[in-house]
XYZ file of C-alpha atoms in Angstrom:
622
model
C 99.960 124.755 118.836
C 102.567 126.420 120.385
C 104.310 128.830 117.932
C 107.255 129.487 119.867
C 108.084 126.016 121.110
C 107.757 125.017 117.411
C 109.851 127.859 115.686
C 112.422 127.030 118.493
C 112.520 123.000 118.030
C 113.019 123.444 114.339
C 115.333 126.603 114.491
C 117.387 124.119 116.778
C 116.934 120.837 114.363
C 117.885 122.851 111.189
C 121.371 123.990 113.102
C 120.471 127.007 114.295
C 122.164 130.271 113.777
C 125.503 128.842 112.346
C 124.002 126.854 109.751
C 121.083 128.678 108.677
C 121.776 131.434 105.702
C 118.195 132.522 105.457
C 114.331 131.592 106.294
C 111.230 132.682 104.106
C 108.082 130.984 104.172
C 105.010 130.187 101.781
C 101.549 129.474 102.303
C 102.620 126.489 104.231
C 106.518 125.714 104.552
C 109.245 127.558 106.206
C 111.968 127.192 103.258
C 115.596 127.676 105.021
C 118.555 127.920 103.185
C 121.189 126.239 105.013
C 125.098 126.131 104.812
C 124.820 122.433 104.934
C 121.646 120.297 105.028
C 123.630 117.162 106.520
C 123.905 119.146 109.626
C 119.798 119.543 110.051
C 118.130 116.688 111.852
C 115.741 115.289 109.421
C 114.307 112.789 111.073
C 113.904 114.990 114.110
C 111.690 116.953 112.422
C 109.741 114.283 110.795
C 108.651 113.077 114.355
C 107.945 116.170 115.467
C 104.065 116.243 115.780
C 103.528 120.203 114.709
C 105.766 118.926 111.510
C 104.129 118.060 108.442
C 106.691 117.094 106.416
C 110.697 118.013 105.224
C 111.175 118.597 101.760
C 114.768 119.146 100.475
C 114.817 120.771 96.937
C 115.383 123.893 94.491
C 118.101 124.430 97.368
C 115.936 124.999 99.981
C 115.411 122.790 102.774
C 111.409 122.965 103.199
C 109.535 122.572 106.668
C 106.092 122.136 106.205
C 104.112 123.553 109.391
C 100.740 123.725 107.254
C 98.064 126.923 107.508
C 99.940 128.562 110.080
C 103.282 128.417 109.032
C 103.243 132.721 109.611
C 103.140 132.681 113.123
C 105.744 130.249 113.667
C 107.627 131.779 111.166
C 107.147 135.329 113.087
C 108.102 133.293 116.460
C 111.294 132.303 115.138
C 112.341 135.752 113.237
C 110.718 137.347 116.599
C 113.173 134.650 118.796
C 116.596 134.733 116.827
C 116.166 138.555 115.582
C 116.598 137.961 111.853
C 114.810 140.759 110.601
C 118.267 142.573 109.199
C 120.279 139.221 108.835
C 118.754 137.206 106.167
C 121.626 135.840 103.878
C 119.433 134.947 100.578
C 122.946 133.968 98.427
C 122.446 130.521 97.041
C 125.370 128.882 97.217
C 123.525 126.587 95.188
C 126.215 125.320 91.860
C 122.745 123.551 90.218
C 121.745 126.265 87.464
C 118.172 124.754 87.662
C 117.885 125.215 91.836
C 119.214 129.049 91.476
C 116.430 129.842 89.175
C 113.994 128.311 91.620
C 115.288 129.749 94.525
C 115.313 133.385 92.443
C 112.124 133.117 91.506
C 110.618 131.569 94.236
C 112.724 134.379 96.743
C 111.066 136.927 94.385
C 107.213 135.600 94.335
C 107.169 134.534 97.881
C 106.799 137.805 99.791
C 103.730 139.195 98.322
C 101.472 135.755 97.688
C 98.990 136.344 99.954
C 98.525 139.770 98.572
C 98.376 138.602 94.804
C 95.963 135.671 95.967
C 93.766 137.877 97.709
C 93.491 140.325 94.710
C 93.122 137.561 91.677
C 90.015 136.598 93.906
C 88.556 140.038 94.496
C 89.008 140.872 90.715
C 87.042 137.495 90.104
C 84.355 137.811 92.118
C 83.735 141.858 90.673
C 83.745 140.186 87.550
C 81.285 137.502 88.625
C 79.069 140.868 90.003
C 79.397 142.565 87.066
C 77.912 139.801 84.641
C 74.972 138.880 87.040
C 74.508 142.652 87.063
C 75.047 142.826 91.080
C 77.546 145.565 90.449
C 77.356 148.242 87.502
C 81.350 148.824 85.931
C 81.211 152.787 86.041
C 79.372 152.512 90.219
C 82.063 154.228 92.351
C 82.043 150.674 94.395
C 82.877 149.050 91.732
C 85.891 151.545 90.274
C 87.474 151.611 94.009
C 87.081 147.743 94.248
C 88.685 147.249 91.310
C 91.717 149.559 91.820
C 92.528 147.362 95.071
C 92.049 144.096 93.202
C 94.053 145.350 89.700
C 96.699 147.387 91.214
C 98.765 144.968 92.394
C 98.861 143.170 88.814
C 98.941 146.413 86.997
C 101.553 147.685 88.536
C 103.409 143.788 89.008
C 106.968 145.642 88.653
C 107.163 147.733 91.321
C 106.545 144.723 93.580
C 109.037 142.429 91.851
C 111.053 145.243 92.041
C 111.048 145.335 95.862
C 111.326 141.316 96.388
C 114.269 141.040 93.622
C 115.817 143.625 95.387
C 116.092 141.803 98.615
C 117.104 138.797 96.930
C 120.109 140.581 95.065
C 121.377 142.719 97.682
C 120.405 145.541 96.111
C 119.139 149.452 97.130
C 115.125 148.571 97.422
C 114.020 152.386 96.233
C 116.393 152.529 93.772
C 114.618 149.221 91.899
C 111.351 150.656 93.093
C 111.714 154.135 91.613
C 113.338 152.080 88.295
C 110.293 150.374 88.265
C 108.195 153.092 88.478
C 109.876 154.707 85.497
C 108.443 151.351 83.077
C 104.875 151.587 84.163
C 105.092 155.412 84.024
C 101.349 156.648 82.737
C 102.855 159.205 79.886
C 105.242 156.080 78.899
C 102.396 153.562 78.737
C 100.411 155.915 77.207
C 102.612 156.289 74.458
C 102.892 152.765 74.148
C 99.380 151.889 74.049
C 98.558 154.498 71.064
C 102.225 152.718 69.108
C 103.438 156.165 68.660
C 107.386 155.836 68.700
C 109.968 157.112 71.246
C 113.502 157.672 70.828
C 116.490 158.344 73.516
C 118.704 160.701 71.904
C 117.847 159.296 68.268
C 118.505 155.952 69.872
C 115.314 153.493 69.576
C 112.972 152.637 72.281
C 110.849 149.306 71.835
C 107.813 149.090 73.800
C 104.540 146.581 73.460
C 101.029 147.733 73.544
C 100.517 147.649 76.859
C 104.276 149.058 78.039
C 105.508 147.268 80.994
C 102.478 147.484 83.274
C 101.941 143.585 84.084
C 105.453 142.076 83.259
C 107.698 140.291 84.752
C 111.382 139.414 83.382
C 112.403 143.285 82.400
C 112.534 144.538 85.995
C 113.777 141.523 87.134
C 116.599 141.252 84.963
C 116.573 145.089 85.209
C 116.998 144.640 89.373
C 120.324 142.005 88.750
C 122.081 144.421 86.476
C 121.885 147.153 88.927
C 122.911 144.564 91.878
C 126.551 144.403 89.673
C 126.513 148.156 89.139
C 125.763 149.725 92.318
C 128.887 148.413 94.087
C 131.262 149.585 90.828
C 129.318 153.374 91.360
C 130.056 153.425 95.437
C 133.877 152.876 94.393
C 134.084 155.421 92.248
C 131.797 158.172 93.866
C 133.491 159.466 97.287
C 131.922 158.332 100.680
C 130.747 161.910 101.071
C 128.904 162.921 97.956
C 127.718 158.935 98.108
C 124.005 159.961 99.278
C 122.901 162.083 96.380
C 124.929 160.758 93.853
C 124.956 156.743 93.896
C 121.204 157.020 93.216
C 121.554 159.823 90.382
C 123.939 157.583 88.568
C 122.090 154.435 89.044
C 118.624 155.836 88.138
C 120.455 157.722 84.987
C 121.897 154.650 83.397
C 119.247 151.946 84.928
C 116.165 153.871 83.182
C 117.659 154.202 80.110
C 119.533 150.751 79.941
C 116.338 149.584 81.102
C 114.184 150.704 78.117
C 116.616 150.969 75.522
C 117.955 146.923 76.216
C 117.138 144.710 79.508
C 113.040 145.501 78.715
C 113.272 144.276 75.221
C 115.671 141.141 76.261
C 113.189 140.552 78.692
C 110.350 140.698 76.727
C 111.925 138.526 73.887
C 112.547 135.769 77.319
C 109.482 136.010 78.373
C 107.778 135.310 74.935
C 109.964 132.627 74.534
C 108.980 131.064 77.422
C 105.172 131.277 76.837
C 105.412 130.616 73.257
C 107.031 127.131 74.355
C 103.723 125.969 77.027
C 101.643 127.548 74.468
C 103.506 125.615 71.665
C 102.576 122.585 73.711
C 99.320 123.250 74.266
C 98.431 124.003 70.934
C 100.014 120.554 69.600
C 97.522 119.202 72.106
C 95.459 121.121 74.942
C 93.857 117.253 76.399
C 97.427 116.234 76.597
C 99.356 119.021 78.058
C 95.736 119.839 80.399
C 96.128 116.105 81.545
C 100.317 116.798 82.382
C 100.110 119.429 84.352
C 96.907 117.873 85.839
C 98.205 115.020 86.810
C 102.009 115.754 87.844
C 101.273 119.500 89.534
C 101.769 118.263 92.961
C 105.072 116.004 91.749
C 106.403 119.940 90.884
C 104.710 121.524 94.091
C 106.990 118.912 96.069
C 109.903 119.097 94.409
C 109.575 123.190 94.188
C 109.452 123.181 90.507
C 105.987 124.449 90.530
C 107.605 128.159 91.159
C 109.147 127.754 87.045
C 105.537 128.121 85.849
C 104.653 131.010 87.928
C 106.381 133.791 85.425
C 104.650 131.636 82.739
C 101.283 132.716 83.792
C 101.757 136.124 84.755
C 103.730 136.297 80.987
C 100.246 134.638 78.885
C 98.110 137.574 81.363
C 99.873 139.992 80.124
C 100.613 139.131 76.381
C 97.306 137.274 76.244
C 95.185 139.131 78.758
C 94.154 135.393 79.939
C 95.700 132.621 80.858
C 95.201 128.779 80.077
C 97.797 126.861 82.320
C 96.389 128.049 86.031
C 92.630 126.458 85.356
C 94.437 123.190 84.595
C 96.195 123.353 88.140
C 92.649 123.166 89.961
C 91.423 119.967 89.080
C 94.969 118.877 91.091
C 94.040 121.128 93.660
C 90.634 119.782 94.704
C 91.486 115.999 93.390
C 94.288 116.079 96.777
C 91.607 116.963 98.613
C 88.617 113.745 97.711
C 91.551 111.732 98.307
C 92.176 112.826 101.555
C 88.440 113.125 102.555
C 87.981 108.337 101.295
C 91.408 108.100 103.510
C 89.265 110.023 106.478
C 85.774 107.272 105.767
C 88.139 104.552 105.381
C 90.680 104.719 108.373
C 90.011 103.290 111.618
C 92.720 105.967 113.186
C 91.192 108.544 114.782
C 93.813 111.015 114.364
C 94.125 110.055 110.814
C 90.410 110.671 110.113
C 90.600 114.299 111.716
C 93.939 114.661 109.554
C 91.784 113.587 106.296
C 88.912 116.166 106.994
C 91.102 119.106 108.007
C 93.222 118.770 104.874
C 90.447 118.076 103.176
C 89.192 121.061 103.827
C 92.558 122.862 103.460
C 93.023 122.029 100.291
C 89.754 123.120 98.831
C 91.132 126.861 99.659
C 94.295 125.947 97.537
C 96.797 124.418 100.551
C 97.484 121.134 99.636
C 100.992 120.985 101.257
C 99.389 119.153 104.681
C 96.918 117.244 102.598
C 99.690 115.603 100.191
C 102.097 115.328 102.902
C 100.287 114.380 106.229
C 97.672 111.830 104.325
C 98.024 111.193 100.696
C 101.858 110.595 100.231
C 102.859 108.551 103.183
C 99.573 106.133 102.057
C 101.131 105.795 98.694
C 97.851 104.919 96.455
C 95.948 107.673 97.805
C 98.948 110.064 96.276
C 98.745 108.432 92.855
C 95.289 107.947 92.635
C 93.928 111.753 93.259
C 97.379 112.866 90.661
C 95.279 110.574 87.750
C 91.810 111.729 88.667
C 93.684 115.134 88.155
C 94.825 114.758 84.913
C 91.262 113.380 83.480
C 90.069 116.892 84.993
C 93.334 118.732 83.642
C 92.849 117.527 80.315
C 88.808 118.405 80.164
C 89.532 121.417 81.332
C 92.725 121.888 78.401
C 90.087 120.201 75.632
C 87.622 122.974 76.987
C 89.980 125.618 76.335
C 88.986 127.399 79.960
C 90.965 130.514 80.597
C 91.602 132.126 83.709
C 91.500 136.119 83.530
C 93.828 136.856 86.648
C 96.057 135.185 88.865
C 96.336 134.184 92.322
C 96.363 130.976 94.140
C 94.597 128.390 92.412
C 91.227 126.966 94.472
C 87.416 126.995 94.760
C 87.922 131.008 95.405
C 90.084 131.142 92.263
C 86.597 130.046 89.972
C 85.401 133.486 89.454
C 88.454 134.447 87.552
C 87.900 131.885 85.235
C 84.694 134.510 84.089
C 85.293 137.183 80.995
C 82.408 140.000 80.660
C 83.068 139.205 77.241
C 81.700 135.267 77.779
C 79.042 133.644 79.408
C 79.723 132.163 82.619
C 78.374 128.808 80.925
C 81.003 128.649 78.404
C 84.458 128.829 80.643
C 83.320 128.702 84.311
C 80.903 125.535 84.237
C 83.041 123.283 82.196
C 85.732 124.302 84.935
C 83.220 123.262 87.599
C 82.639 120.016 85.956
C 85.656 119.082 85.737
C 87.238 120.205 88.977
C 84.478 117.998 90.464
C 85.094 115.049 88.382
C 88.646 115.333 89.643
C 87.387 115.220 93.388
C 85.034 112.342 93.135
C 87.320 110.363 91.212
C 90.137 110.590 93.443
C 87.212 109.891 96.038
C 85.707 107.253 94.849
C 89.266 105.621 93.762
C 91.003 106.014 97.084
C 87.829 104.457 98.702
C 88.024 101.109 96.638
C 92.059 101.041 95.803
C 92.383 101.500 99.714
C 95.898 101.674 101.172
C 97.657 99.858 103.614
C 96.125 100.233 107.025
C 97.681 97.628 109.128
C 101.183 99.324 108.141
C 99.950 102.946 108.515
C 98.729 102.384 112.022
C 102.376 100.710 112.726
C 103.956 103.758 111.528
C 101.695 106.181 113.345
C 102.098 103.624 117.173
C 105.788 103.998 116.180
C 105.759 107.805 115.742
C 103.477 108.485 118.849
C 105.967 105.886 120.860
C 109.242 107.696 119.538
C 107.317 111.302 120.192
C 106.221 110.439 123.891
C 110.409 108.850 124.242
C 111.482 111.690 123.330
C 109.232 113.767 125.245
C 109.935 111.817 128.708
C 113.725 111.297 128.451
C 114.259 114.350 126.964
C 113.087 117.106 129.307
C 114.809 120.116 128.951
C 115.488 124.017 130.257
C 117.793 126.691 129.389
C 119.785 128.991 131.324
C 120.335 132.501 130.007
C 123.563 133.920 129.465
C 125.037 136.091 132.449
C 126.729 138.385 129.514
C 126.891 140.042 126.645
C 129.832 139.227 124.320
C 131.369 136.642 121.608
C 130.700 133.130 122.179
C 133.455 130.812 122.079
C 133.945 127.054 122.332
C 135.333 125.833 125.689
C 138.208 124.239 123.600
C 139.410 128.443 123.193
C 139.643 129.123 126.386
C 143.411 129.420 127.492
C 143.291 127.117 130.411
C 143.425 123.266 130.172
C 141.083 122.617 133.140
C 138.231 124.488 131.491
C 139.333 123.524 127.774
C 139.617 119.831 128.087
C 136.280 119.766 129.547
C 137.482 118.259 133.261
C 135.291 120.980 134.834
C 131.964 120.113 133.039
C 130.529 121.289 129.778
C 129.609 124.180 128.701
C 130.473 127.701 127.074
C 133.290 130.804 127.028
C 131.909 134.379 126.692
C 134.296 137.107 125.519
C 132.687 139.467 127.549
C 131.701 143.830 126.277
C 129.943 144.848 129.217
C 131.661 144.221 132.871
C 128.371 142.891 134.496
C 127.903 139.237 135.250
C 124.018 137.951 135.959
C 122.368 135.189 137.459
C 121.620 132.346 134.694
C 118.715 131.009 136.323
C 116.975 131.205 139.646
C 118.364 129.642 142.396
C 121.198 130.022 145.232
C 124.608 131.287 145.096
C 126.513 128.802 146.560
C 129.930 129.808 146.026
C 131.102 133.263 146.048
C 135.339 133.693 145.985
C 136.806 136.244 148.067
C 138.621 138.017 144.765
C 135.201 138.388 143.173
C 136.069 136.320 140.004
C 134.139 133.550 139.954
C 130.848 132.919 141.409
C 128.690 129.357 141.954
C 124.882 128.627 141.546
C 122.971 126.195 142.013
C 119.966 126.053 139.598
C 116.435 124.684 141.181
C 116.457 121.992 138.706
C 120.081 120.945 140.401
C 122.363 122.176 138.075
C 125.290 123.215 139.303
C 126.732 126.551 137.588
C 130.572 127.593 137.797
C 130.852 131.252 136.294
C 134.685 132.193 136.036
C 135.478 135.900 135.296
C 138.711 135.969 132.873
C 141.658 133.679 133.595
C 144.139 133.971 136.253
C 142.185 136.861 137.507
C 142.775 135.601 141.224
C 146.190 137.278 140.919
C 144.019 140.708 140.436
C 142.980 139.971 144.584
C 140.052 141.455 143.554
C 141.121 144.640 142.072
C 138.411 145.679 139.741
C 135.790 144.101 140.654
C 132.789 145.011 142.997
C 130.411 141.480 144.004
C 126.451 142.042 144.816
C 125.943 138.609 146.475
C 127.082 136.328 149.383
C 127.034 132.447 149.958
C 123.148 131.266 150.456
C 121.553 134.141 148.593
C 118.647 133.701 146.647
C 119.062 134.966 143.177
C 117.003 135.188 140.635
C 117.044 134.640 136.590
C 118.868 138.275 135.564
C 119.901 139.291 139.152
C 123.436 141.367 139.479
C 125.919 139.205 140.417
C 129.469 140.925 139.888
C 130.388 143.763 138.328
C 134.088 143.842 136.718
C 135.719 146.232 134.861
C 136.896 144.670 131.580
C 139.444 147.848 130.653
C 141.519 147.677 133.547
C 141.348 144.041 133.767
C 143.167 143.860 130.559
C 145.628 146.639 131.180
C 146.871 144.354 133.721
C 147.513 141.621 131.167
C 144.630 138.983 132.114
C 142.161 137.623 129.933
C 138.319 137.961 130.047
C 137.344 135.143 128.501
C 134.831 133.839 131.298
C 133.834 130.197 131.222
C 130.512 129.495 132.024
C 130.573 125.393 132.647
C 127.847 123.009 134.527
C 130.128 121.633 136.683
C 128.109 117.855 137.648
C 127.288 117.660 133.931
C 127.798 113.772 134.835
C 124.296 114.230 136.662
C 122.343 115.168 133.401
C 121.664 113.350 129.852
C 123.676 116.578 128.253
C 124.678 119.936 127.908
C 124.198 121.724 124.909
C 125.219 124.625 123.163
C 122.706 126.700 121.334
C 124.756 127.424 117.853
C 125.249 131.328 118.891
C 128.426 133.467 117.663
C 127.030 136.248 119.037
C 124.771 136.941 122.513
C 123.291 139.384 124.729
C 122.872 138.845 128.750
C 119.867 136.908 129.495
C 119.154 135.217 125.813
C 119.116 131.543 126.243
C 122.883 129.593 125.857
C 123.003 126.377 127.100
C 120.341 123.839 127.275
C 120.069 120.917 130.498
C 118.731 118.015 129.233
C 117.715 115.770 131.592
């Protein structure tokens, strides 16, 4: 796969820069937030072969590229430069797709790190009981510090992430943070000896704040409304030093004395309701969240249960909802394995097994969406088989004793130095296994369609290869620097109307005009404002330096080439000088137009506001 070719065709289906407010991605989906998702072409991107699926929900419109959604990610952050220009506001008016997006926008970032350490903790665990690793060895205490850091000290990472998401000073909500898992405050917490502020009270839990979730969080907001009151009242000079003072001496405080005990009253509240439910009945909420867990993963509700978990490790020190969510893990993945036996498609089989083998290591985003949803009875089938292994594994009462993403890796966590491995980890096994063969054994006698799925894949490779063979394209690059503007701005009917041929204005800030593309100069005028070139594909480019500029009789402006050169993409054409141009009362708008559009299937724009000489702007589709 192509990275860049991908990021670009879905940077340029989703609407590009004008449309797009901001792009994270997860373990498999690029999840843009877009001004307006009419604008993004859906089915586009459905054809597109390196395109899993689209998912639009929680306010996000969701791209699923599968295992490596990072590099095409990178390629398109790397391509448009949006490294400093994420917009993360939700514009959002559900209540219920904010608090996704928030939370979501919050966990996102640092997944792969918390995955990675929920796995290394289990597996030190798993050494510890079969007596591979002793508890005080200096392997084990430096192997342990990598794998419980990041959930010991949870806050300072929300911290970071919430910080970014609310617009906020990142060290100021990471040095808050550190001030709640402070080791004289925890301390103090975990022997219950009181503290006071001033004679006023301060409420902590056992185990302090190490581990949660909600206080910095809401902790994080509060100071994203109260930073921007302190800049207006502190003077720009004295801002440096004492913005943070003020923040950090009301935050910490505030923190301890009010948003840590709201929080922590929240965050019971919300485990106290699963763990309501699950006491009424731990079959029937193990077989619900077995069985619809990839209904939430699709619609993005699945991020809701996230703080839920982290809430039961830390008031509980275990966990009882994530073991539940492998049986629907692994049951995706038998499904997807009878679909790959069944099928006579050749590409579907490979599909089948690669997912397959995907989803065993928790991804089950190309697994539900390239195989088992678009069959239908594969979908349903492996979401029952994983609720008979969600509610075993409720009955059983298996806890897991750190987080991370749930999946065959994810077993060891499920194992308490307290326990034997027989009495949580093997009922887990069991049942995550029953889950697979069911949804195996299932798919392979319900079947699915396969006359209509091979109809549907003839149609999509037909539509693909159309698309690819009347659709050939190639960019020029801009020959400036400046503000992009619509030819309909530019203060000249010829060019405006469009008689000349489509295309683009620049509003130029450097006086240096470059060759678009390779090829030969076929029209230079004697004033030096506009030059002509002929592209080697045959398109014909008209590049007119401000307007009326003729009148100037070339007064301030210095040409490089002559008619019949051979340029090259980047070459110096003309050099102009913009200052005294405009002291003369001319424009320097410059149109930039492909004067026998007529010749090719279109002209388009690339969505840009803003561009620098030699970035791609207009696209030749032949």
């Amino acid at each position: 796969m192509d990275n860049q070719a991908v990021g670009k065709r879905v940077w340029e289906a989703v609407g590009g820069q004008k449309n797009v407010n901001s792009l994270v991605h997860c373990a498999t989906r690029l999840r843009f937030k877009l001004k307006d998702e009419s604008i993004a072409d859906t089915q586009k991107l459905k054809k597109d072969p390196d395109v899993i699926q689209v998912v639009q929900s929680g306010g996000q419109y969701q791209v699923v590229i599968g295992s490596n959604v990072a590099d095409v990610y990178q390629a398109i952050v790397d391509e448009q430069g949006l490294k400093d220009q994420s917009d993360t506001q939700d514009h959002s008016k559900n209540p219920l797709n904010r608090l996704i997006d928030i939370i979501s926008s919050i966990f996102t970032p640092f997944l792969g790190a918390m995955a990675a350490a929920g796995i290394l903790k289990g597996f030190l665990t798993l050494a510890a009981v079969l007596g591979w690793l002793a508890t005080d060895s200096g392997a084990y205490q430096v192997l342990y510090a990598a794998a419980d850091g990041v959930f010991l000290f949870l806050p300072i990472m929300l911290a970071f992430t919430s910080a970014k998401k609310f617009k906020t000073n990142q060290y100021l909500s990471v040095a808050i943070a550190m001030a709640l898992v402070y080791p004289a405050i925890t301390e103090i917490a975990g022997a219950g000896s009181g503290l006071d502020f001033f004679g006023l009270p301060v409420i902590l839990s056992q185990s302090g704040y190490t581990s949660s979730v909600i206080p910095i969080i809401l902790a994080v907001w509060v100071q994203s409304k109260l930073e921007p009151l302190v800049k207006k009242i502190v003077p720009q000079f004295l801002q440096m030093i004492f913005v943070p003072m003020l923040i950090l001496l009301v935050m910490v405080p505030l923190t301890f004395l009010a948003l840590g005990p709201i929080g922590t009253i929240i965050g019971n509240g919300l485990g106290g309701l699963f763990n309501s439910i699950y006491g009424f009945s731990p079959l029937v909420a193990g077989f619900l969240m077995g069985s619809l867990w990839q209904v939430f993963v699709m619609f993005g509700m699945h991020w809701g249960f996230v703080p839920i978990i982290f809430l039961n490790m830390q008031q509980y020190g275990f966990d009882v909802l994530a073991p539940m969510l492998l049986a629907a893990v692994l049951a995706q993945g038998g499904a997807a394995l009878a679909v790959a036996f069944r099928t006579k498609d050749a590409k579907l089989r490979s599909l089948g097994i690669s997912s397959m083998i995907t989803s065993l290591f928790g991804i089950t985003e190309p697994t539900v969406y390239g195989v088992t949803l678009p069959l239908k009875k594969p979908f349903i089938v492996a979401c029952l088989s994983a609720g008979v292994g969600g509610a075993m594994i409720g009955f059983a009462g298996v806890k897991a004793f750190s987080g991370g993403l749930i999946s065959l890796l994810s077993i060891p966590t499920f194992i308490s130095t307290n326990e034997t491995i027989e009495s949580n980890v093997t009922l887990a096994i069991i049942a995550a296994a029953l889950s697979f063969a069911l949804a195996f054994v299932g798919t392979f006698i319900v079947g699915f369609d396969e006359a209509e799925q091979d109809e549907k894949l003839e149609e999509n490779q037909q539509t693909t290869a159309g698309e690819t063979l009347g659709n050939a394209r190639h960019n020029l690059k801009s020959p400036l620097s400046g503000k992009v503007l619509p030819l309909t701005e530019v203060p000249d009917k010829v060019f405006s109307s469009g008689a000349m041929g489509k295309g683009i204005a620049i509003d130029p800030v450097k006086g240096e005009l470059i060759a678009p593309a390779d090829g030969e100069i076929t029209t230079v005028f004697p004033t030096g404002h506009a030059i002509g070139l002929t592209t080697k594909d045959g398109a014909e480019i008209l590049m007119h330096i401000g307007m009326d500029t003729v009148e100037l009789e070339g007064k301030g402006f210095e040409v490089f080439v002559k008619q019949g050169d051979q340029a090259r993409a980047g070459d110096l054409l003309v050099r102009f000088d913009i200052e005294a141009i405009k002291a003369a009362g001319y424009s320097v708008i410059t149109p930039i137009v492909v004067t026998n559009t007529d010749h090719f299937a279109d002209v388009l724009e690339l969505n840009q506001e803003e561009i620098i000489a030699s970035e791609d702007f207009l696209a030749i589709v032949k």
